[in-house]
């Protein structure tokens, strides 16, 4: 009898479902998320972000706007971290107020906080998230008050004063998903219409060859810097043109994307010996101005997947991964012709892993899991600290800096988790991610 029981036990163990490598990786990402969140809890609770080396905290402005908890909340829900989500929620409802007399970045506050509150509302259903989002949205509206409809970069949350008249396409054109979703839930069209007007204002000022530059005066509509690229200061304008169409099915957004897509391919896409990259060019002539690429540019394969151009997406992602492997973790800037670093930091950015996630969703090719695994493991190896995760000031020396951006929890670990997790965890076909990885439901 005893022998029989032992046999049954042994068979039971042998038949117990083994966790696949992907499931194990997803679990590891979740544990690393918890490690980073616990660092925030221990040393930065109630403030905007954790300073992981000095074990302290910092605020963006003179009062905390709870950047990390709001940005991280929907990742917790996706990971099934219900206890952590409940404590973040309690903190948000007891502490978060936007009634402050200081200027904020309209773009950053929109993508991180407005986006975070709206996805929290859609996923959790608590009306208080929507109330906060609406209050914030109304306080940001004065930023749209310019002669062209394009937004000022900074707005005072209490007085509605604005400044930062010379703004850039990313900050003007990365508001539609959040303000459009706010209209959907409040039925007040002012949000959708304002964000659309800002985006159309930019689109109407594209060059004859279909590109936009780096900075523009929102009162005069004159371009101040005419360098075109897909990097920081322009990047998510293109992302939002396509995604706004997918989310709202408004043909005007498709028109914007379709006007820019061929120009980006013709003048910015660059096939050289080291791979396929995006360079920089003059927006009027298309003449190459620089061959620099970097961590921020790495978002493009993800957008190309949504646009249906898998072939280009795959080629650029090969280059993205090459950039990552050059020093074991990607630099902020790289000259892709001589492969020399132009900017050595790594602030825990998500874009490379994000693109691997989209490509895996589209192709099912295991090589994207392998890429994600390498990227995730190097994050753990080089950026993990005793009390969280730290940015690198130099990817060649791996020297750390005292900073853990909220997008590490909102985006980097979310995309890593979703790349490895079971498909049932999240349905990409029914959502559009804002540029801070906050999912908005398509319906
Ligand atoms: C995030 O705030 C967003 O992804 C934005 O579009 C670009 N910068 C960071 C991540 O790199």
Coordinates of C-alpha atoms and ligand atoms in Angstrom, one line a residue:
X1 CA 0.0 0.0 0.0
X2 CA 2.8 2.4 1.0
X3 CA 4.7 1.6 -2.2
X4 CA 1.5 2.2 -4.2
X5 CA 1.0 5.6 -2.6
X6 CA 4.6 6.6 -3.3
X7 CA 4.1 5.6 -6.9
X8 CA 0.9 7.7 -7.2
X9 CA 2.8 10.6 -5.6
X10 CA 5.7 10.3 -8.0
X11 CA 3.4 10.1 -11.0
X12 CA 1.6 13.1 -9.8
X13 CA 4.8 15.1 -9.6
X14 CA 5.9 14.0 -13.0
X15 CA 2.5 15.0 -14.5
X16 CA 2.2 18.4 -12.8
X17 CA 2.2 21.0 -15.5
X18 CA 5.6 22.4 -15.9
X19 CA 5.8 26.2 -16.3
X20 CA 7.0 27.1 -19.8
X21 CA 10.0 29.3 -20.2
X22 CA 7.8 32.2 -21.2
X23 CA 5.6 31.7 -18.1
X24 CA 8.7 31.7 -15.9
X25 CA 9.9 34.9 -17.6
X26 CA 6.6 36.6 -17.1
X27 CA 6.7 35.6 -13.4
X28 CA 10.3 37.0 -13.1
X29 CA 9.2 40.3 -14.7
X30 CA 6.4 40.5 -12.1
X31 CA 8.8 39.9 -9.3
X32 CA 11.1 42.7 -10.6
X33 CA 8.1 45.0 -10.8
X34 CA 7.4 44.2 -7.2
X35 CA 11.0 44.9 -6.3
X36 CA 10.8 48.3 -7.9
X37 CA 7.4 49.1 -6.4
X38 CA 8.5 48.1 -2.9
X39 CA 11.5 50.4 -3.3
X40 CA 9.1 53.2 -4.1
X41 CA 6.9 52.2 -1.2
X42 CA 9.7 52.2 1.3
X43 CA 11.6 55.3 0.3
X44 CA 9.3 57.5 -1.9
X45 CA 5.8 56.8 -0.8
X46 CA 3.5 59.7 -1.7
X47 CA 6.1 61.4 -3.8
X48 CA 6.5 61.4 -7.6
X49 CA 9.5 59.1 -8.0
X50 CA 12.1 57.0 -6.3
X51 CA 15.8 57.9 -6.2
X52 CA 17.1 54.4 -6.0
X53 CA 20.7 55.1 -5.1
X54 CA 20.2 57.6 -2.3
X55 CA 17.1 55.8 -1.2
X56 CA 15.1 59.0 -1.2
X57 CA 12.5 60.6 -3.5
X58 CA 11.9 63.5 -5.7
X59 CA 8.9 65.5 -7.0
X60 CA 8.7 67.1 -10.4
X61 CA 7.1 70.3 -9.1
X62 CA 6.7 71.7 -5.6
X63 CA 4.0 69.2 -4.6
X64 CA 3.8 65.5 -5.6
X65 CA 1.4 64.5 -8.4
X66 CA 1.9 60.9 -7.6
X67 CA 3.5 60.1 -11.0
X68 CA 4.7 56.6 -10.0
X69 CA 1.5 55.3 -8.5
X70 CA -0.7 56.6 -11.3
X71 CA 1.6 55.5 -14.0
X72 CA 2.1 52.0 -12.4
X73 CA -1.5 51.3 -11.5
X74 CA -2.7 49.6 -14.7
X75 CA 0.4 47.5 -14.8
X76 CA -0.5 46.1 -11.4
X77 CA -4.0 45.2 -12.6
X78 CA -2.5 43.5 -15.7
X79 CA -0.1 41.5 -13.5
X80 CA -2.8 40.6 -11.1
X81 CA -1.1 42.4 -8.2
X82 CA -4.4 43.2 -6.5
X83 CA -3.0 44.1 -3.1
X84 CA -0.6 46.6 -4.5
X85 CA -3.3 48.1 -6.8
X86 CA -5.5 48.5 -3.8
X87 CA -2.9 50.4 -1.8
X88 CA -2.0 52.6 -4.9
X89 CA -5.7 53.4 -5.4
X90 CA -6.1 54.4 -1.8
X91 CA -3.1 56.7 -2.0
X92 CA -4.4 58.3 -5.2
X93 CA -7.9 59.0 -3.8
X94 CA -6.6 60.3 -0.5
X95 CA -3.8 62.5 -1.8
X96 CA -4.1 63.4 -5.5
X97 CA -5.2 66.9 -6.2
X98 CA -4.5 69.1 -9.3
X99 CA -5.4 72.4 -7.6
X100 CA -1.9 73.7 -7.6
X101 CA -0.4 77.1 -8.6
X102 CA 2.5 75.8 -10.7
X103 CA 3.2 75.3 -14.4
X104 CA 3.3 71.7 -15.7
X105 CA 4.3 70.1 -18.9
X106 CA 1.0 69.6 -20.8
X107 CA 2.5 66.7 -22.7
X108 CA 4.0 64.8 -19.8
X109 CA 1.0 65.3 -17.5
X110 CA -1.3 64.2 -20.3
X111 CA 0.5 61.0 -21.3
X112 CA 1.4 59.9 -17.7
X113 CA -1.4 61.2 -15.5
X114 CA -4.4 61.8 -17.7
X115 CA -3.6 58.5 -19.6
X116 CA -3.0 56.6 -16.4
X117 CA -6.3 57.9 -14.8
X118 CA -8.3 57.0 -17.9
X119 CA -7.0 53.5 -18.3
X120 CA -7.5 53.0 -14.5
X121 CA -11.1 54.1 -14.9
X122 CA -11.6 51.8 -17.9
X123 CA -10.0 48.8 -16.1
X124 CA -11.2 49.3 -12.6
X125 CA -14.5 51.1 -13.1
X126 CA -14.2 53.4 -10.1
X127 CA -15.8 56.7 -11.0
X128 CA -13.4 58.7 -8.9
X129 CA -10.7 58.0 -11.5
X130 CA -12.8 59.7 -14.2
X131 CA -13.6 62.6 -11.8
X132 CA -9.8 63.2 -11.4
X133 CA -9.2 62.8 -15.1
X134 CA -11.9 65.3 -16.0
X135 CA -10.7 67.8 -13.4
X136 CA -7.2 67.5 -14.8
X137 CA -8.3 67.7 -18.4
X138 CA -10.2 70.9 -17.7
X139 CA -7.1 72.4 -16.0
X140 CA -5.0 71.6 -19.1
X141 CA -7.4 73.0 -21.6
X142 CA -5.9 76.6 -21.6
X143 CA -2.8 75.1 -23.2
X144 CA -4.8 74.8 -26.4
X145 CA -5.6 78.5 -26.4
X146 CA -3.3 79.8 -29.2
X147 CA -3.9 81.5 -32.6
X148 CA -3.2 78.2 -34.4
X149 CA -4.9 75.8 -31.9
X150 CA -1.5 74.2 -31.4
X151 CA -0.6 73.8 -27.7
X152 CA 1.6 75.8 -25.5
X153 CA 4.1 73.5 -23.7
X154 CA 3.4 74.6 -20.2
X155 CA 0.2 75.5 -18.3
X156 CA -0.5 76.6 -14.8
X157 CA -2.9 74.1 -13.2
X158 CA -4.6 76.8 -11.1
X159 CA -4.5 80.0 -13.0
X160 CA -4.5 78.6 -16.6
X161 CA -1.6 80.8 -17.6
X162 CA 0.6 79.4 -20.3
X163 CA 4.1 79.6 -21.6
X164 CA 6.5 77.7 -23.8
X165 CA 5.3 79.3 -27.1
X166 CA 7.9 77.4 -29.1
X167 CA 6.8 73.9 -28.8
X168 CA 7.4 70.6 -30.7
X169 CA 5.3 68.1 -32.7
X170 CA 5.5 65.4 -30.0
X171 CA 4.1 67.7 -27.3
X172 CA 1.5 69.2 -29.6
X173 CA 0.4 66.0 -31.4
X174 CA 0.4 63.5 -28.5
X175 CA -2.8 64.5 -26.8
X176 CA -5.5 63.0 -29.0
X177 CA -5.8 59.5 -27.4
X178 CA -6.2 60.9 -23.9
X179 CA -8.4 63.9 -24.7
X180 CA -10.5 61.9 -27.1
X181 CA -11.0 59.2 -24.5
X182 CA -12.0 61.9 -22.0
X183 CA -14.7 63.1 -24.4
X184 CA -15.9 59.5 -24.8
X185 CA -16.4 59.1 -21.1
X186 CA -17.7 62.6 -20.2
X187 CA -19.6 63.3 -23.4
X188 CA -18.0 66.7 -23.5
X189 CA -16.7 67.2 -27.0
X190 CA -14.4 70.1 -26.0
X191 CA -11.5 67.7 -25.2
X192 CA -11.7 65.7 -28.5
X193 CA -12.1 68.9 -30.6
X194 CA -9.2 70.8 -28.9
X195 CA -6.7 67.9 -29.3
X196 CA -7.8 67.3 -32.9
X197 CA -7.4 71.0 -33.8
X198 CA -3.9 71.0 -32.3
X199 CA -3.0 67.9 -34.4
X200 CA -4.6 69.3 -37.6
X201 CA -2.7 72.6 -37.0
X202 CA 0.5 70.7 -37.1
X203 CA -0.4 68.5 -40.1
X204 CA -1.4 71.6 -42.1
X205 CA 2.1 73.0 -41.5
X206 CA 3.9 69.9 -42.9
X207 CA 6.4 70.6 -45.6
X208 CA 5.6 70.0 -49.3
X209 CA 7.4 66.7 -49.1
X210 CA 5.3 65.5 -46.1
X211 CA 7.6 66.0 -43.1
X212 CA 7.5 68.1 -39.9
X213 CA 10.4 69.8 -38.2
X214 CA 11.6 69.8 -34.6
X215 CA 10.2 73.1 -33.1
X216 CA 7.4 75.4 -34.1
X217 CA 5.9 78.7 -32.8
X218 CA 2.3 78.0 -31.8
X219 CA 1.2 81.6 -32.2
X220 CA 2.8 82.4 -35.6
X221 CA 2.8 78.8 -37.0
X222 CA 6.5 79.4 -38.1
X223 CA 8.9 76.5 -37.9
X224 CA 11.9 77.3 -35.7
X225 CA 13.9 74.2 -36.3
X226 CA 13.4 72.4 -39.5
X227 CA 15.2 69.2 -38.8
X228 CA 12.9 66.2 -39.5
X229 CA 13.4 62.8 -37.7
X230 CA 11.4 60.2 -35.7
X231 CA 13.2 60.9 -32.5
X232 CA 12.3 62.7 -29.3
X233 CA 10.3 66.0 -29.9
X234 CA 8.6 64.4 -33.0
X235 CA 8.2 60.7 -32.4
X236 CA 4.8 60.2 -30.8
X237 CA 3.0 62.7 -33.2
X238 CA 3.4 60.0 -35.9
X239 CA 2.5 57.3 -33.4
X240 CA -0.8 59.2 -32.5
X241 CA -1.7 59.9 -36.1
X242 CA -2.0 56.1 -36.7
X243 CA -3.3 55.1 -33.2
X244 CA -5.9 57.9 -33.1
X245 CA -7.3 56.5 -36.4
X246 CA -7.4 53.0 -34.9
X247 CA -9.0 54.2 -31.7
X248 CA -11.6 56.7 -33.0
X249 CA -12.0 55.6 -36.7
X250 CA -11.9 59.3 -37.7
X251 CA -10.7 59.4 -41.3
X252 CA -8.8 62.7 -40.7
X253 CA -6.3 60.8 -38.6
X254 CA -5.8 58.2 -41.3
X255 CA -5.2 61.1 -43.7
X256 CA -2.5 62.4 -41.4
X257 CA -0.7 59.1 -41.1
X258 CA -1.0 58.4 -44.9
X259 CA 0.5 61.8 -45.7
X260 CA 3.5 61.2 -43.5
X261 CA 4.1 57.5 -43.9
X262 CA 5.7 57.6 -47.4
X263 CA 7.7 60.7 -46.5
X264 CA 9.2 59.0 -43.5
X265 CA 10.1 56.0 -45.6
X266 CA 11.6 58.0 -48.4
X267 CA 13.6 60.6 -46.5
X268 CA 14.3 59.2 -43.1
X269 CA 14.6 55.4 -43.5
X270 CA 18.2 54.7 -44.1
X271 CA 19.6 51.3 -45.2
X272 CA 23.4 51.2 -44.6
X273 CA 26.0 48.6 -44.0
X274 CA 25.1 48.3 -40.3
X275 CA 21.4 47.8 -40.8
X276 CA 18.1 49.7 -41.4
X277 CA 17.7 52.8 -39.3
X278 CA 16.0 56.2 -39.4
X279 CA 18.2 59.3 -39.9
X280 CA 17.6 63.0 -39.9
X281 CA 16.8 65.3 -42.8
X282 CA 15.8 68.8 -43.6
X283 CA 12.0 68.9 -43.7
X284 CA 11.8 71.0 -46.9
X285 CA 14.5 69.4 -49.0
X286 CA 14.8 65.9 -47.6
X287 CA 18.6 66.3 -47.5
X288 CA 20.3 64.1 -44.8
X289 CA 21.4 66.2 -41.8
X290 CA 22.5 63.5 -39.4
X291 CA 22.8 59.7 -39.1
X292 CA 21.9 59.5 -35.4
X293 CA 19.4 57.1 -34.0
X294 CA 18.7 56.1 -30.4
X295 CA 16.6 54.5 -27.7
X296 CA 13.6 56.7 -28.4
X297 CA 13.5 56.0 -32.1
X298 CA 13.2 52.3 -31.3
X299 CA 9.4 52.7 -31.0
X300 CA 8.9 52.7 -34.7
X301 CA 8.7 49.0 -35.5
X302 CA 5.7 48.8 -33.1
X303 CA 3.9 51.5 -35.0
X304 CA 4.8 49.9 -38.3
X305 CA 3.3 46.6 -37.1
X306 CA 0.0 48.5 -36.5
X307 CA 0.3 50.1 -39.9
X308 CA 0.7 46.6 -41.5
X309 CA 4.4 47.0 -42.6
X310 CA 5.8 44.0 -40.9
X311 CA 8.7 43.8 -43.4
X312 CA 10.2 47.2 -42.5
X313 CA 9.3 46.6 -38.8
X314 CA 11.4 43.4 -38.7
X315 CA 14.4 45.0 -40.4
X316 CA 14.4 48.0 -38.0
X317 CA 13.9 45.8 -35.0
X318 CA 17.1 43.9 -36.0
X319 CA 18.9 47.2 -35.8
X320 CA 17.2 48.0 -32.5
X321 CA 18.5 44.8 -31.1
X322 CA 22.0 45.5 -32.5
X323 CA 21.9 48.8 -30.8
X324 CA 21.0 47.1 -27.5
X325 CA 23.8 44.5 -27.9
X326 CA 26.5 46.9 -28.8
X327 CA 27.3 47.5 -25.1
X328 CA 24.9 45.1 -23.5
X329 CA 22.3 47.8 -23.1
X330 CA 21.1 50.5 -25.4
X331 CA 22.4 54.1 -25.5
X332 CA 20.3 57.2 -25.8
X333 CA 22.1 58.1 -29.0
X334 CA 24.2 56.3 -31.7
X335 CA 25.7 57.3 -35.0
X336 CA 24.5 54.3 -37.0
X337 CA 27.2 54.7 -39.7
X338 CA 30.3 54.4 -37.5
X339 CA 28.4 52.8 -34.5
X340 CA 29.8 55.4 -32.1
X341 CA 27.8 56.5 -29.2
X342 CA 26.6 60.1 -29.3
X343 CA 24.7 60.0 -26.0
X344 CA 25.7 57.4 -23.4
X345 CA 22.8 57.3 -20.9
X346 CA 20.0 54.8 -20.5
X347 CA 17.1 56.1 -18.5
X348 CA 15.2 52.7 -18.3
X349 CA 13.4 53.3 -21.6
X350 CA 10.8 50.9 -22.9
X351 CA 10.7 51.4 -26.7
X352 CA 13.0 48.5 -27.8
X353 CA 11.1 45.9 -25.7
X354 CA 7.8 47.5 -26.8
X355 CA 8.6 46.9 -30.5
X356 CA 9.6 43.3 -29.7
X357 CA 6.2 42.8 -28.1
X358 CA 4.3 44.1 -31.1
X359 CA 6.4 42.0 -33.5
X360 CA 5.8 38.9 -31.4
X361 CA 2.1 39.6 -31.4
X362 CA 2.1 40.0 -35.2
X363 CA 4.5 37.2 -36.2
X364 CA 4.6 34.7 -33.3
X365 CA 8.3 34.4 -34.1
X366 CA 10.2 33.1 -31.1
X367 CA 13.2 35.3 -31.9
X368 CA 11.3 38.3 -30.4
X369 CA 10.9 36.3 -27.1
X370 CA 14.7 35.7 -27.2
X371 CA 15.3 39.5 -27.8
X372 CA 13.0 40.3 -25.0
X373 CA 14.7 37.8 -22.7
X374 CA 18.1 39.3 -23.4
X375 CA 16.9 42.8 -22.9
X376 CA 15.1 41.9 -19.6
X377 CA 18.1 40.0 -18.3
X378 CA 20.4 42.9 -19.0
X379 CA 18.0 45.3 -17.2
X380 CA 18.3 43.0 -14.1
X381 CA 22.0 42.7 -14.5
X382 CA 22.9 46.3 -14.9
X383 CA 20.1 48.4 -13.5
X384 CA 18.8 46.5 -10.5
X385 CA 19.7 48.1 -7.1
X386 CA 19.1 47.0 -3.6
X387 CA 16.0 49.3 -3.4
X388 CA 14.6 49.5 -7.0
X389 CA 16.0 50.1 -10.4
X390 CA 18.4 52.8 -11.6
X391 CA 19.0 54.5 -14.9
X392 CA 22.5 54.3 -16.3
X393 CA 24.5 57.5 -16.8
X394 CA 26.8 55.6 -19.2
X395 CA 26.0 52.3 -20.9
X396 CA 29.7 51.6 -21.6
X397 CA 30.8 51.8 -18.0
X398 CA 27.3 50.8 -16.6
X399 CA 27.6 53.6 -14.0
X400 CA 24.2 54.1 -12.4
X401 CA 22.4 57.4 -11.8
X402 CA 19.9 58.2 -9.0
X403 CA 16.7 58.0 -11.0
X404 CA 13.8 55.6 -11.6
X405 CA 11.4 57.1 -14.1
X406 CA 7.8 56.3 -13.6
X407 CA 7.7 54.9 -17.2
X408 CA 9.8 52.0 -16.0
X409 CA 6.8 50.7 -14.2
X410 CA 4.2 52.0 -16.6
X411 CA 5.9 50.8 -19.8
X412 CA 9.2 48.9 -19.7
X413 CA 8.1 46.2 -17.3
X414 CA 4.5 46.2 -18.7
X415 CA 5.7 45.5 -22.3
X416 CA 8.2 42.9 -21.0
X417 CA 5.5 41.2 -19.0
X418 CA 3.0 41.2 -21.9
X419 CA 5.6 39.9 -24.3
X420 CA 6.1 36.8 -22.1
X421 CA 2.6 36.4 -20.6
X422 CA -0.2 34.2 -21.9
X423 CA -2.2 35.9 -24.7
X424 CA -5.3 35.8 -22.5
X425 CA -3.9 38.4 -20.1
X426 CA -4.4 41.2 -22.6
X427 CA -6.2 41.5 -26.0
X428 CA -4.2 43.9 -28.2
X429 CA -6.9 43.9 -30.9
X430 CA -9.3 45.5 -28.5
X431 CA -7.0 48.3 -27.2
X432 CA -4.7 51.1 -28.3
X433 CA -1.8 51.9 -26.0
X434 CA -1.1 55.6 -25.4
X435 CA 2.5 56.5 -25.7
X436 CA 3.0 55.8 -22.0
X437 CA 1.6 52.2 -22.4
X438 CA -1.8 53.0 -20.8
X439 CA -4.3 50.9 -22.7
X440 CA -7.5 52.5 -24.0
X441 CA -10.4 50.3 -25.1
X442 CA -11.6 50.4 -28.7
X443 CA -15.4 50.4 -28.7
Ligands
LIG1 C1 7.7 57.9 -22.1 O1 7.3 59.0 -21.3 C2 6.9 57.9 -23.4 O2 7.0 56.6 -24.0 C3 7.2 58.9 -24.4 O3 6.5 58.8 -25.6 C4 8.7 59.0 -24.6 N1 9.5 59.0 -23.4 C5 9.2 58.1 -22.4 C6 9.8 56.7 -22.5 O4 11.0 56.6 -23.1

